[in-house]
PDB file of C-alpha atoms in Angstrom:
ATOM      1  CA  HIS A   1     -95.175 -16.982   0.454  1.00 82.00           C
ATOM      2  CA  VAL A   2     -96.633 -19.201  -2.293  1.00 86.00           C
ATOM      3  CA  GLN A   3     -94.900 -21.784  -4.440  1.00 92.00           C
ATOM      4  CA  LEU A   4     -96.355 -23.014  -7.733  1.00 95.00           C
ATOM      5  CA  VAL A   5     -95.020 -26.016  -9.636  1.00 94.00           C
ATOM      6  CA  GLU A   6     -96.417 -26.778 -13.088  1.00 95.00           C
ATOM      7  CA  SER A   7     -96.279 -30.033 -15.008  1.00 95.00           C
ATOM      8  CA  GLY A   8     -97.926 -31.679 -17.995  1.00 96.00           C
ATOM      9  CA  GLY A   9     -96.688 -29.686 -20.951  1.00 95.00           C
ATOM     10  CA  GLY A  10     -95.414 -31.307 -24.114  1.00 97.00           C
ATOM     11  CA  SER A  11     -95.814 -31.631 -27.854  1.00 98.00           C
ATOM     12  CA  VAL A  12     -99.049 -32.688 -29.483  1.00 98.00           C
ATOM     13  CA  GLN A  13    -100.635 -32.659 -32.912  1.00 98.00           C
ATOM     14  CA  ALA A  14    -103.438 -30.279 -33.747  1.00 98.00           C
ATOM     15  CA  GLY A  15    -106.730 -31.584 -32.425  1.00 98.00           C
ATOM     16  CA  GLY A  16    -105.053 -33.368 -29.540  1.00 98.00           C
ATOM     17  CA  SER A  17    -105.313 -32.824 -25.796  1.00 98.00           C
ATOM     18  CA  LEU A  18    -103.038 -32.058 -22.866  1.00 98.00           C
ATOM     19  CA  ARG A  19    -103.659 -31.541 -19.160  1.00 98.00           C
ATOM     20  CA  LEU A  20    -101.523 -29.123 -17.208  1.00 98.00           C
ATOM     21  CA  SER A  21    -101.222 -29.360 -13.440  1.00 98.00           C
ATOM     22  CA  CYS A  22    -100.188 -26.725 -10.919  1.00 97.00           C
ATOM     23  CA  ALA A  23     -99.343 -27.816  -7.383  1.00 95.00           C
ATOM     24  CA  ALA A  24     -99.623 -24.933  -4.927  1.00 92.00           C
ATOM     25  CA  SER A  25     -98.263 -24.468  -1.429  1.00 88.00           C
ATOM     26  CA  GLY A  26     -98.072 -21.570   0.987  1.00 83.00           C
ATOM     27  CA  TYR A  27    -100.505 -19.038   2.417  1.00 74.00           C
ATOM     28  CA  THR A  28    -104.051 -19.740   1.267  1.00 70.00           C
ATOM     29  CA  TYR A  29    -104.995 -16.043   1.294  1.00 65.00           C
ATOM     30  CA  ASN A  30    -102.473 -15.344  -1.420  1.00 68.00           C
ATOM     31  CA  ARG A  31    -103.894 -17.968  -3.747  1.00 80.00           C
ATOM     32  CA  ASN A  32    -107.637 -17.442  -3.510  1.00 90.00           C
ATOM     33  CA  CYS A  33    -107.541 -16.789  -7.240  1.00 95.00           C
ATOM     34  CA  MET A  34    -105.653 -19.242  -9.441  1.00 95.00           C
ATOM     35  CA  ALA A  35    -105.086 -18.665 -13.126  1.00 97.00           C
ATOM     36  CA  TRP A  36    -103.281 -19.871 -16.205  1.00 98.00           C
ATOM     37  CA  PHE A  37    -101.462 -17.456 -18.475  1.00 98.00           C
ATOM     38  CA  ARG A  38     -99.535 -18.143 -21.661  1.00 98.00           C
ATOM     39  CA  GLN A  39     -96.840 -16.374 -23.586  1.00 98.00           C
ATOM     40  CA  ALA A  40     -95.886 -17.112 -27.180  1.00 97.00           C
ATOM     41  CA  PRO A  41     -92.561 -15.900 -28.605  1.00 92.00           C
ATOM     42  CA  GLY A  42     -92.699 -12.200 -29.369  1.00 94.00           C
ATOM     43  CA  LYS A  43     -96.102 -11.753 -27.740  1.00 96.00           C
ATOM     44  CA  GLU A  44     -97.407 -10.408 -24.466  1.00 96.00           C
ATOM     45  CA  ARG A  45     -98.268 -12.787 -21.652  1.00 97.00           C
ATOM     46  CA  GLU A  46    -102.041 -13.239 -21.696  1.00 97.00           C
ATOM     47  CA  GLY A  47    -104.589 -14.686 -19.337  1.00 97.00           C
ATOM     48  CA  VAL A  48    -106.212 -17.922 -20.467  1.00 98.00           C
ATOM     49  CA  ALA A  49    -108.436 -19.044 -17.597  1.00 98.00           C
ATOM     50  CA  ARG A  50    -108.957 -18.441 -13.916  1.00 98.00           C
ATOM     51  CA  ILE A  51    -110.777 -20.016 -11.002  1.00 97.00           C
ATOM     52  CA  ALA A  52    -111.845 -18.545  -7.689  1.00 95.00           C
ATOM     53  CA  THR A  53    -110.769 -21.280  -5.307  1.00 92.00           C
ATOM     54  CA  GLY A  54    -113.496 -20.567  -2.757  1.00 91.00           C
ATOM     55  CA  SER A  55    -116.547 -20.535  -5.031  1.00 92.00           C
ATOM     56  CA  GLY A  56    -115.182 -22.477  -7.989  1.00 94.00           C
ATOM     57  CA  ASN A  57    -116.267 -19.672 -10.308  1.00 96.00           C
ATOM     58  CA  THR A  58    -114.368 -19.791 -13.599  1.00 97.00           C
ATOM     59  CA  TYR A  59    -113.679 -17.456 -16.487  1.00 98.00           C
ATOM     60  CA  TYR A  60    -112.032 -18.032 -19.866  1.00 98.00           C
ATOM     61  CA  ALA A  61    -110.477 -16.065 -22.662  1.00 98.00           C
ATOM     62  CA  ASP A  62    -112.644 -16.089 -25.775  1.00 97.00           C
ATOM     63  CA  SER A  63    -109.881 -17.839 -27.700  1.00 97.00           C
ATOM     64  CA  VAL A  64    -110.085 -20.956 -25.508  1.00 98.00           C
ATOM     65  CA  LYS A  65    -113.715 -20.976 -24.422  1.00 98.00           C
ATOM     66  CA  GLY A  66    -115.308 -24.349 -25.083  1.00 97.00           C
ATOM     67  CA  ARG A  67    -111.917 -26.057 -25.532  1.00 98.00           C
ATOM     68  CA  PHE A  68    -110.117 -25.489 -22.226  1.00 98.00           C
ATOM     69  CA  THR A  69    -111.368 -26.279 -18.729  1.00 98.00           C
ATOM     70  CA  ILE A  70    -109.832 -25.055 -15.485  1.00 98.00           C
ATOM     71  CA  SER A  71    -110.542 -27.074 -12.361  1.00 97.00           C
ATOM     72  CA  GLN A  72    -109.199 -27.668  -8.891  1.00 96.00           C
ATOM     73  CA  ASP A  73    -108.642 -30.442  -6.395  1.00 94.00           C
ATOM     74  CA  ASN A  74    -108.616 -28.729  -3.015  1.00 88.00           C
ATOM     75  CA  ALA A  75    -107.463 -31.857  -1.214  1.00 90.00           C
ATOM     76  CA  LYS A  76    -104.327 -31.874  -3.356  1.00 92.00           C
ATOM     77  CA  ASN A  77    -103.944 -28.064  -3.554  1.00 91.00           C
ATOM     78  CA  THR A  78    -103.739 -28.516  -7.303  1.00 95.00           C
ATOM     79  CA  VAL A  79    -105.252 -26.628 -10.203  1.00 96.00           C
ATOM     80  CA  TYR A  80    -105.601 -28.171 -13.636  1.00 98.00           C
ATOM     81  CA  LEU A  81    -106.004 -26.903 -17.174  1.00 98.00           C
ATOM     82  CA  GLN A  82    -107.534 -29.475 -19.492  1.00 98.00           C
ATOM     83  CA  MET A  83    -106.837 -28.440 -23.068  1.00 98.00           C
ATOM     84  CA  ASN A  84    -108.774 -30.112 -25.856  1.00 98.00           C
ATOM     85  CA  SER A  85    -108.963 -29.506 -29.610  1.00 98.00           C
ATOM     86  CA  LEU A  86    -105.566 -27.874 -29.485  1.00 98.00           C
ATOM     87  CA  LYS A  87    -104.526 -25.574 -32.303  1.00 98.00           C
ATOM     88  CA  PRO A  88    -101.074 -24.448 -33.477  1.00 97.00           C
ATOM     89  CA  GLU A  89    -101.886 -20.974 -32.149  1.00 97.00           C
ATOM     90  CA  ASP A  90    -102.111 -22.460 -28.634  1.00 98.00           C
ATOM     91  CA  THR A  91     -98.338 -23.014 -28.765  1.00 98.00           C
ATOM     92  CA  ALA A  92     -96.800 -21.072 -25.885  1.00 98.00           C
ATOM     93  CA  MET A  93     -95.175 -21.262 -22.494  1.00 98.00           C
ATOM     94  CA  TYR A  94     -97.965 -21.746 -19.984  1.00 98.00           C
ATOM     95  CA  TYR A  95     -97.676 -20.258 -16.511  1.00 98.00           C
ATOM     96  CA  CYS A  96     -99.647 -20.997 -13.381  1.00 97.00           C
ATOM     97  CA  ALA A  97    -100.415 -17.877 -11.363  1.00 96.00           C
ATOM     98  CA  ALA A  98    -101.841 -17.037  -7.960  1.00 95.00           C
ATOM     99  CA  GLY A  99    -103.440 -13.922  -6.578  1.00 92.00           C
ATOM    100  CA  SER A 100    -105.751 -12.763  -3.845  1.00 90.00           C
ATOM    101  CA  SER A 101    -109.537 -12.774  -4.134  1.00 90.00           C
ATOM    102  CA  THR A 102    -109.643  -9.436  -5.944  1.00 91.00           C
ATOM    103  CA  ALA A 103    -107.816 -10.962  -8.896  1.00 93.00           C
ATOM    104  CA  CYS A 104    -110.907 -13.054  -9.579  1.00 94.00           C
ATOM    105  CA  SER A 105    -113.439 -10.280  -9.022  1.00 91.00           C
ATOM    106  CA  ARG A 106    -113.868  -9.570 -12.747  1.00 89.00           C
ATOM    107  CA  GLY A 107    -113.024 -11.575 -15.819  1.00 94.00           C
ATOM    108  CA  LEU A 108    -109.414 -12.581 -16.187  1.00 96.00           C
ATOM    109  CA  PRO A 109    -106.829 -11.097 -13.835  1.00 95.00           C
ATOM    110  CA  GLY A 110    -104.240  -8.711 -15.180  1.00 93.00           C
ATOM    111  CA  ARG A 111    -100.561  -9.368 -14.632  1.00 93.00           C
ATOM    112  CA  ALA A 112    -100.467  -6.641 -11.981  1.00 93.00           C
ATOM    113  CA  GLN A 113    -102.991  -8.619  -9.905  1.00 93.00           C
ATOM    114  CA  ILE A 114    -100.799 -11.705  -9.776  1.00 94.00           C
ATOM    115  CA  GLY A 115     -98.571 -12.158  -6.772  1.00 93.00           C
ATOM    116  CA  TYR A 116     -96.922 -15.441  -7.622  1.00 94.00           C
ATOM    117  CA  TRP A 117     -95.888 -17.256 -10.795  1.00 96.00           C
ATOM    118  CA  GLY A 118     -94.822 -20.772 -11.588  1.00 96.00           C
ATOM    119  CA  GLN A 119     -91.753 -21.515 -13.673  1.00 96.00           C
ATOM    120  CA  GLY A 120     -93.759 -22.300 -16.815  1.00 97.00           C
ATOM    121  CA  THR A 121     -94.341 -25.385 -18.920  1.00 97.00           C
ATOM    122  CA  GLN A 122     -94.028 -25.485 -22.713  1.00 98.00           C
ATOM    123  CA  VAL A 123     -96.946 -26.517 -24.902  1.00 98.00           C
ATOM    124  CA  THR A 124     -96.224 -27.076 -28.598  1.00 98.00           C
ATOM    125  CA  VAL A 125     -98.988 -27.868 -31.090  1.00 98.00           C
ATOM    126  CA  SER A 126     -98.040 -28.831 -34.635  1.00 97.00           C
TER     127      SER A 126
END
């Protein structure tokens, strides 16, 4: 079993920055791939970024490439999402997600490849 606890959301003006954190616990095998998804009202949940925890390999959605950075601190079992140059269209509930290694084998993982979700943290950009 894996538990994911997010923090760091909030409200910010356009052009500002936020850093989300996701503290993970539980079986390592089930969280070899860590990702951030987001869901805006009335829209599908979409992948934003992912990191393979073994290799550190990362992948980003085109919409956030160059503005967002996913990283990890293995000693703290924590994954971060640094969000810079935020835009109003980045407004959404952000979810931390964990999956096995196959979830990171290509691009961004699909929702079906995710085994565990955090509770979500709201990001509002005005």
